[in-house]
Short mmCIF file of C-alpha atoms and ligand atoms in Angstrom, two decimals:
data_model
loop_
_atom_site.label_atom_id
_atom_site.label_comp_id
_atom_site.label_asym_id
_atom_site.label_seq_id
_atom_site.Cartn_x
_atom_site.Cartn_y
_atom_site.Cartn_z
CA MET A 1 -35.82 -41.70 -119.92
CA SER A 2 -34.48 -39.00 -122.24
CA ALA A 3 -31.12 -37.30 -121.64
CA LYS A 4 -32.93 -33.99 -121.13
CA SER A 5 -34.90 -35.34 -118.16
CA LEU A 6 -31.69 -36.53 -116.50
CA ARG A 7 -30.73 -33.06 -115.34
CA PRO A 8 -29.87 -33.09 -111.61
CA SER A 9 -32.68 -32.81 -109.10
CA PRO A 10 -33.10 -29.31 -107.64
CA VAL A 11 -33.79 -30.95 -104.26
CA ALA A 12 -30.85 -30.70 -101.85
CA PRO A 13 -30.85 -32.85 -98.70
CA THR A 14 -29.45 -31.03 -95.67
CA VAL A 15 -28.41 -34.38 -94.19
CA ASP A 16 -25.82 -36.83 -95.48
CA LEU A 17 -27.79 -39.96 -96.46
CA GLU A 18 -24.66 -42.13 -96.08
CA ARG A 19 -23.36 -41.10 -92.66
CA GLU A 20 -23.53 -43.34 -89.61
CA GLY A 21 -25.82 -42.41 -86.72
CA LYS A 22 -29.07 -40.43 -86.69
CA ARG A 23 -29.62 -37.20 -88.63
CA HIS A 24 -32.67 -34.93 -88.69
CA GLY A 25 -32.89 -32.47 -91.57
CA PHE A 26 -34.73 -31.50 -94.70
CA LEU A 27 -35.10 -32.15 -98.36
CA ARG A 28 -34.79 -28.52 -99.43
CA LEU A 29 -36.51 -27.60 -102.70
CA PRO A 30 -36.04 -24.03 -103.93
CA TYR A 31 -39.44 -22.41 -104.48
CA SER A 32 -39.43 -18.70 -105.29
CA ARG A 33 -42.73 -17.05 -104.52
CA ASP A 34 -44.46 -13.84 -103.40
CA ASP A 35 -43.80 -14.25 -99.67
CA SER A 36 -40.23 -15.63 -100.01
CA ALA A 37 -38.19 -14.54 -103.02
CA TRP A 38 -35.41 -17.08 -102.59
CA GLY A 39 -37.52 -19.41 -100.47
CA SER A 40 -37.67 -23.18 -100.26
CA VAL A 41 -40.04 -26.02 -99.47
CA MET A 42 -38.47 -27.78 -96.44
CA ILE A 43 -39.55 -31.44 -96.33
CA PRO A 44 -38.54 -33.07 -93.02
CA ILE A 45 -36.35 -36.18 -93.34
CA ALA A 46 -34.60 -38.38 -90.80
CA VAL A 47 -31.89 -40.90 -91.62
CA VAL A 48 -30.86 -43.57 -89.14
CA ARG A 49 -27.88 -45.64 -90.23
CA ASN A 50 -25.80 -48.33 -88.59
CA GLY A 51 -23.56 -50.24 -90.97
CA SER A 52 -24.13 -51.52 -94.47
CA GLY A 53 -27.30 -53.64 -94.00
CA PRO A 54 -30.57 -53.31 -95.92
CA VAL A 55 -32.23 -49.94 -96.53
CA ALA A 56 -35.87 -49.16 -95.70
CA LEU A 57 -37.68 -46.09 -97.03
CA LEU A 58 -40.70 -45.17 -94.86
CA THR A 59 -43.07 -42.47 -96.12
CA GLY A 60 -46.29 -40.78 -95.03
CA GLY A 61 -48.19 -37.71 -96.16
CA ASN A 62 -48.10 -38.78 -99.81
CA HIS A 63 -51.59 -37.29 -99.54
CA GLY A 64 -51.67 -34.35 -97.16
CA ASP A 65 -54.91 -35.18 -95.29
CA GLU A 66 -53.94 -38.66 -94.04
CA TYR A 67 -52.46 -38.77 -90.53
CA GLU A 68 -51.60 -42.28 -89.29
CA GLY A 69 -48.41 -42.35 -91.37
CA PRO A 70 -47.09 -38.94 -90.30
CA LEU A 71 -47.98 -39.66 -86.65
CA ALA A 72 -46.15 -43.00 -86.68
CA LEU A 73 -43.18 -41.69 -88.64
CA PHE A 74 -42.50 -38.41 -86.80
CA ASP A 75 -42.58 -40.59 -83.67
CA LEU A 76 -40.26 -43.24 -85.11
CA ALA A 77 -37.81 -40.57 -86.30
CA ARG A 78 -37.71 -39.13 -82.79
CA THR A 79 -37.33 -42.44 -80.92
CA LEU A 80 -35.38 -44.82 -83.18
CA ASP A 81 -31.91 -45.49 -81.74
CA PRO A 82 -29.19 -46.30 -84.31
CA ARG A 83 -27.87 -48.98 -81.94
CA GLN A 84 -31.13 -50.92 -82.53
CA VAL A 85 -30.61 -50.77 -86.29
CA SER A 86 -28.59 -52.86 -88.75
CA GLY A 87 -28.70 -50.99 -92.04
CA THR A 88 -30.46 -47.74 -92.86
CA VAL A 89 -33.92 -46.30 -92.23
CA ILE A 90 -34.86 -43.25 -94.30
CA ILE A 91 -37.98 -41.58 -92.88
CA VAL A 92 -40.00 -38.93 -94.74
CA PRO A 93 -43.17 -38.44 -92.63
CA ALA A 94 -44.83 -36.00 -95.06
CA MET A 95 -43.82 -36.53 -98.68
CA ASN A 96 -46.16 -33.97 -100.18
CA TYR A 97 -45.19 -31.46 -97.51
CA PRO A 98 -47.07 -28.44 -98.96
CA ALA A 99 -50.26 -30.56 -99.02
CA PHE A 100 -49.59 -31.81 -95.49
CA ARG A 101 -49.27 -28.23 -94.24
CA THR A 102 -52.69 -27.30 -95.63
CA GLY A 103 -54.33 -30.62 -94.68
CA THR A 104 -55.34 -31.26 -98.27
CA ARG A 105 -54.96 -34.31 -100.49
CA THR A 106 -53.14 -32.38 -103.20
CA SER A 107 -50.59 -29.59 -103.15
CA PRO A 108 -51.91 -26.05 -102.65
CA ILE A 109 -49.06 -24.83 -104.91
CA ASP A 110 -49.79 -26.74 -108.10
CA LYS A 111 -52.74 -29.04 -107.21
CA GLY A 112 -50.32 -31.95 -107.68
CA ASN A 113 -51.51 -35.35 -106.45
CA MET A 114 -48.18 -36.94 -105.44
CA ASN A 115 -49.49 -40.43 -106.09
CA ARG A 116 -50.40 -39.61 -109.69
CA THR A 117 -47.16 -37.71 -110.45
CA PHE A 118 -44.44 -40.38 -110.68
CA PRO A 119 -41.85 -40.51 -112.17
CA GLY A 120 -42.01 -36.73 -111.85
CA ARG A 121 -39.74 -34.17 -113.54
CA PRO A 122 -36.70 -32.28 -112.28
CA ASP A 123 -37.84 -29.23 -114.30
CA GLY A 124 -41.57 -29.54 -113.56
CA THR A 125 -43.94 -28.31 -110.88
CA VAL A 126 -43.10 -28.48 -107.16
CA THR A 127 -44.95 -31.80 -106.84
CA GLU A 128 -43.19 -33.18 -109.94
CA LYS A 129 -39.79 -32.13 -108.56
CA ILE A 130 -40.45 -33.92 -105.25
CA ALA A 131 -41.60 -37.07 -107.09
CA ASP A 132 -38.49 -36.96 -109.31
CA TYR A 133 -36.24 -36.81 -106.23
CA PHE A 134 -37.91 -39.91 -104.79
CA GLN A 135 -37.78 -41.64 -108.19
CA ARG A 136 -34.09 -41.04 -108.87
CA GLU A 137 -32.47 -40.51 -105.46
CA LEU A 138 -34.41 -42.25 -102.67
CA LEU A 139 -36.15 -45.25 -104.28
CA PRO A 140 -32.95 -46.63 -105.88
CA ARG A 141 -31.31 -46.77 -102.42
CA ALA A 142 -34.15 -48.75 -100.84
CA ASP A 143 -34.60 -52.51 -100.51
CA ILE A 144 -38.03 -52.22 -98.91
CA VAL A 145 -40.55 -49.35 -99.06
CA LEU A 146 -43.53 -48.68 -96.79
CA ASP A 147 -45.86 -45.86 -97.90
CA PHE A 148 -48.62 -45.05 -95.42
CA HIS A 149 -52.06 -44.02 -96.62
CA SER A 150 -55.48 -43.56 -95.06
CA GLY A 151 -58.74 -42.43 -96.60
CA GLY A 152 -58.20 -38.70 -96.24
CA ARG A 153 -61.12 -36.34 -95.89
CA THR A 154 -63.43 -38.15 -98.29
CA LEU A 155 -62.96 -41.87 -97.63
CA ASP A 156 -62.84 -44.13 -94.56
CA PHE A 157 -61.31 -47.63 -94.56
CA VAL A 158 -61.13 -50.65 -92.31
CA PRO A 159 -57.45 -50.69 -91.25
CA PHE A 160 -55.39 -52.77 -93.65
CA CYS A 161 -51.88 -53.21 -94.97
CA ALA A 162 -51.66 -54.05 -98.66
CA ALA A 163 -49.51 -55.14 -101.54
CA HIS A 164 -50.25 -55.56 -105.22
CA ILE A 165 -50.53 -58.57 -107.49
CA LEU A 166 -47.31 -58.36 -109.55
CA PRO A 167 -46.01 -60.05 -112.71
CA ASP A 168 -42.83 -61.07 -110.80
CA LYS A 169 -44.16 -63.71 -108.40
CA ALA A 170 -40.99 -63.78 -106.27
CA GLN A 171 -41.27 -60.00 -105.74
CA GLU A 172 -45.00 -60.37 -105.02
CA ALA A 173 -44.35 -63.11 -102.42
CA LYS A 174 -41.81 -60.88 -100.62
CA ALA A 175 -44.31 -58.03 -100.55
CA PHE A 176 -47.10 -60.23 -99.15
CA ALA A 177 -44.72 -61.61 -96.49
CA ALA A 178 -43.97 -58.01 -95.45
CA VAL A 179 -47.74 -57.25 -95.33
CA GLU A 180 -48.26 -60.29 -93.09
CA ALA A 181 -45.45 -59.06 -90.77
CA PHE A 182 -47.01 -55.57 -90.57
CA SER A 183 -49.90 -57.30 -88.72
CA ALA A 184 -52.75 -54.89 -89.40
CA PRO A 185 -56.21 -56.26 -88.52
CA TYR A 186 -56.71 -56.79 -92.28
CA SER A 187 -54.27 -57.57 -95.09
CA MET A 188 -55.22 -56.78 -98.66
CA SER A 189 -54.28 -58.15 -102.02
CA MET A 190 -54.93 -54.89 -103.79
CA LEU A 191 -56.18 -53.90 -107.20
CA GLU A 192 -55.65 -50.30 -108.27
CA ILE A 193 -58.28 -48.55 -110.36
CA ASP A 194 -55.82 -45.86 -111.47
CA ALA A 195 -52.20 -47.14 -111.17
CA VAL A 196 -50.48 -44.77 -113.61
CA GLY A 197 -48.13 -42.33 -111.89
CA MET A 198 -48.28 -44.01 -108.50
CA PHE A 199 -45.31 -44.14 -106.12
CA ASP A 200 -46.28 -47.82 -105.69
CA THR A 201 -45.83 -48.50 -109.39
CA ALA A 202 -42.51 -46.63 -109.51
CA ALA A 203 -41.13 -48.70 -106.62
CA GLU A 204 -42.48 -51.98 -107.97
CA GLU A 205 -41.06 -51.34 -111.45
CA MET A 206 -37.63 -50.95 -109.81
CA GLY A 207 -38.08 -54.39 -108.24
CA LYS A 208 -38.49 -53.07 -104.70
CA VAL A 209 -40.52 -54.78 -101.99
CA PHE A 210 -43.38 -52.27 -101.72
CA VAL A 211 -46.04 -52.23 -99.02
CA THR A 212 -48.80 -49.68 -98.47
CA THR A 213 -51.69 -49.17 -96.06
CA GLU A 214 -55.17 -47.74 -95.72
CA LEU A 215 -55.62 -47.26 -91.99
CA GLY A 216 -58.75 -45.18 -91.52
CA GLY A 217 -59.70 -41.80 -92.89
CA GLY A 218 -62.08 -38.91 -92.63
CA GLY A 219 -59.20 -36.43 -92.49
CA THR A 220 -58.26 -37.45 -88.95
CA SER A 221 -56.85 -40.41 -87.01
CA ARG A 222 -57.92 -42.70 -84.18
CA ALA A 223 -55.98 -44.10 -81.23
CA GLU A 224 -56.37 -47.63 -82.57
CA THR A 225 -55.25 -46.82 -86.12
CA VAL A 226 -52.19 -44.88 -84.92
CA ARG A 227 -51.20 -47.85 -82.74
CA ILE A 228 -51.57 -50.12 -85.78
CA ALA A 229 -49.35 -47.78 -87.80
CA ARG A 230 -46.62 -47.63 -85.13
CA ARG A 231 -46.57 -51.37 -84.57
CA GLY A 232 -46.66 -51.99 -88.32
CA ALA A 233 -43.66 -49.78 -89.08
CA ALA A 234 -41.60 -51.46 -86.34
CA ASN A 235 -42.74 -54.91 -87.47
CA LEU A 236 -41.79 -54.17 -91.07
CA LEU A 237 -38.30 -53.09 -90.00
CA ARG A 238 -37.93 -56.22 -87.84
CA HIS A 239 -39.14 -58.39 -90.72
CA ALA A 240 -36.52 -56.80 -93.00
CA GLY A 241 -33.78 -57.56 -90.47
CA ILE A 242 -33.14 -53.84 -89.93
CA LEU A 243 -34.61 -53.38 -86.43
CA GLU A 244 -33.66 -55.71 -83.59
CA GLY A 245 -36.31 -57.91 -81.97
CA GLU A 246 -39.03 -60.28 -83.10
CA VAL A 247 -42.04 -59.30 -85.22
CA GLU A 248 -45.03 -58.74 -82.90
CA ARG A 249 -47.53 -60.80 -84.85
CA GLU A 250 -51.24 -60.10 -84.47
CA ARG A 251 -54.04 -61.95 -86.18
CA THR A 252 -54.68 -60.53 -89.64
CA ARG A 253 -57.53 -61.43 -91.98
CA TRP A 254 -56.75 -61.52 -95.69
CA LEU A 255 -58.95 -59.63 -98.11
CA ASP A 256 -58.90 -59.50 -101.89
CA MET A 257 -60.02 -56.90 -104.38
CA PRO A 258 -60.39 -59.19 -107.40
CA SER A 259 -61.87 -56.76 -109.94
CA GLY A 260 -63.37 -53.36 -110.61
CA ASP A 261 -66.66 -54.79 -109.27
CA CYS A 262 -65.30 -53.99 -105.78
CA PHE A 263 -66.01 -50.31 -106.36
CA SER A 264 -69.37 -48.57 -106.37
CA PHE A 265 -69.56 -44.99 -107.57
CA ALA A 266 -72.29 -42.46 -106.94
CA GLU A 267 -74.30 -41.50 -110.01
CA HIS A 268 -76.22 -38.71 -108.30
CA ASP A 269 -75.50 -35.70 -106.13
CA GLY A 270 -77.13 -35.68 -102.72
CA MET A 271 -76.94 -36.87 -99.14
CA ILE A 272 -75.52 -40.34 -98.59
CA GLU A 273 -77.06 -42.78 -96.14
CA PRO A 274 -74.84 -45.72 -95.20
CA MET A 275 -76.83 -48.97 -95.13
CA VAL A 276 -73.85 -51.07 -93.98
CA ASP A 277 -71.04 -50.00 -91.67
CA LEU A 278 -67.32 -50.58 -92.24
CA GLY A 279 -66.39 -54.21 -91.64
CA GLY A 280 -69.96 -55.36 -92.17
CA ALA A 281 -70.81 -58.40 -94.29
CA VAL A 282 -72.34 -57.63 -97.68
CA GLU A 283 -74.21 -59.86 -100.12
CA ARG A 284 -74.09 -59.34 -103.88
CA GLY A 285 -77.01 -57.11 -104.85
CA GLU A 286 -77.44 -55.75 -101.33
CA VAL A 287 -78.03 -52.01 -100.95
CA VAL A 288 -74.85 -50.63 -99.29
CA ALA A 289 -75.85 -46.95 -99.43
CA ARG A 290 -78.67 -44.70 -100.56
CA ILE A 291 -78.44 -41.20 -102.00
CA HIS A 292 -81.21 -38.79 -101.12
CA ASP A 293 -82.18 -35.78 -103.23
CA ILE A 294 -81.55 -32.63 -101.19
CA THR A 295 -83.15 -30.20 -103.61
CA ARG A 296 -86.79 -31.14 -102.82
CA THR A 297 -88.92 -33.53 -100.83
CA GLY A 298 -90.78 -36.50 -102.20
CA GLY A 299 -88.10 -38.15 -104.36
CA GLU A 300 -87.21 -41.82 -103.99
CA PRO A 301 -83.61 -42.39 -102.84
CA HIS A 302 -81.11 -43.77 -105.35
CA GLU A 303 -79.79 -47.15 -104.23
CA ILE A 304 -76.17 -48.23 -104.51
CA ARG A 305 -75.84 -52.01 -104.60
CA ALA A 306 -72.83 -54.25 -104.02
CA LYS A 307 -71.67 -55.98 -107.19
CA LEU A 308 -70.12 -58.86 -105.25
CA SER A 309 -70.33 -60.50 -101.83
CA GLY A 310 -67.79 -59.76 -99.11
CA MET A 311 -67.09 -57.09 -96.53
CA LEU A 312 -67.50 -53.32 -96.66
CA ALA A 313 -63.83 -52.21 -96.70
CA ALA A 314 -64.26 -48.52 -97.49
CA ARG A 315 -66.99 -45.91 -97.66
CA HIS A 316 -67.50 -42.32 -98.69
CA PHE A 317 -66.95 -40.27 -95.56
CA PRO A 318 -68.66 -36.84 -95.83
CA GLY A 319 -72.43 -36.66 -95.49
CA LEU A 320 -72.85 -35.11 -98.92
CA VAL A 321 -71.87 -36.93 -102.09
CA LYS A 322 -71.42 -35.99 -105.74
CA ALA A 323 -71.90 -38.03 -108.89
CA GLY A 324 -68.60 -39.79 -109.59
CA ASP A 325 -67.53 -40.08 -105.94
CA CYS A 326 -66.44 -43.50 -104.73
CA ALA A 327 -69.36 -44.48 -102.50
CA ALA A 328 -68.31 -47.94 -101.29
CA VAL A 329 -65.62 -50.60 -101.70
CA VAL A 330 -66.45 -54.25 -101.08
CA ALA A 331 -63.55 -56.65 -100.53
CA VAL A 332 -63.74 -60.44 -100.68
CA MET A 333 -62.75 -62.33 -97.53
CA LEU A 334 -60.12 -64.98 -98.21
CA ASP A 335 -60.25 -66.75 -94.84
ZN1 LIG B 401 -53.56 -41.60 -99.76
#
């Protein structure tokens, strides 16, 4: 990192990250604009600290249209009692707060996709400044990081907790142990199709134990997926020795995304017909979705076929699809 990029972050926390007890406050980022000349973006943060034990960083709203994480984390911030904690829990329920407020994946201010912006810049766009604060101020404090995702408006997933295959096998083993403790219905050994700029990559490159999720989607949440998120956050903290009590283990089924063949992309615009539902078994070559021409009658539908055998782990959510959209993700069942 160049000396120029080491200028201090413009983000000012309104809470002391080191103090004992529970604090609710904001990461305040100055943002001068038409409706607020000396205004700020106010990103909610809670810090719960009891002694000098391990530090967990829990984040949601990395994408602004995914709700299980924010629901679980606003709730945890409200209810977590410092007397139950040994160490520190830093909770940011909505990382890309401008995007969260508009219910969009990316920021309405600069179109920034938080998970493609790391390491960010202290002198960049609003999204870059938030990413830079996480990169240089919050991530270095953490021993373990949980970043909640769901499918957002355009994708829907079977609920899983995930970690990545890593070059450091000891770090990878710690991450998979944390995934197992989260106890989602599915656990995923995850391959990224576009890892550059991800929060995940930033945390992993710092040697942190990093765990993520995909818990549903469609731009909303479900009772079941929110329960999974709440239990998972508590389980992760128990697993890390930060929250008192035993991990509430539930049966989890391990899935793998071994290659780019997991993904099927639409090559036509039109109306998508699911041929397999989420969680359904899929054979290699099977038609998982069809795309129908909506400009005229009489055309044959375009078939989207699975490139490997496994289970349908994700699907395009809206009824209409465009060429280039991710139509389906097939994961391989490991057990
Ligand atoms: Zn996401």
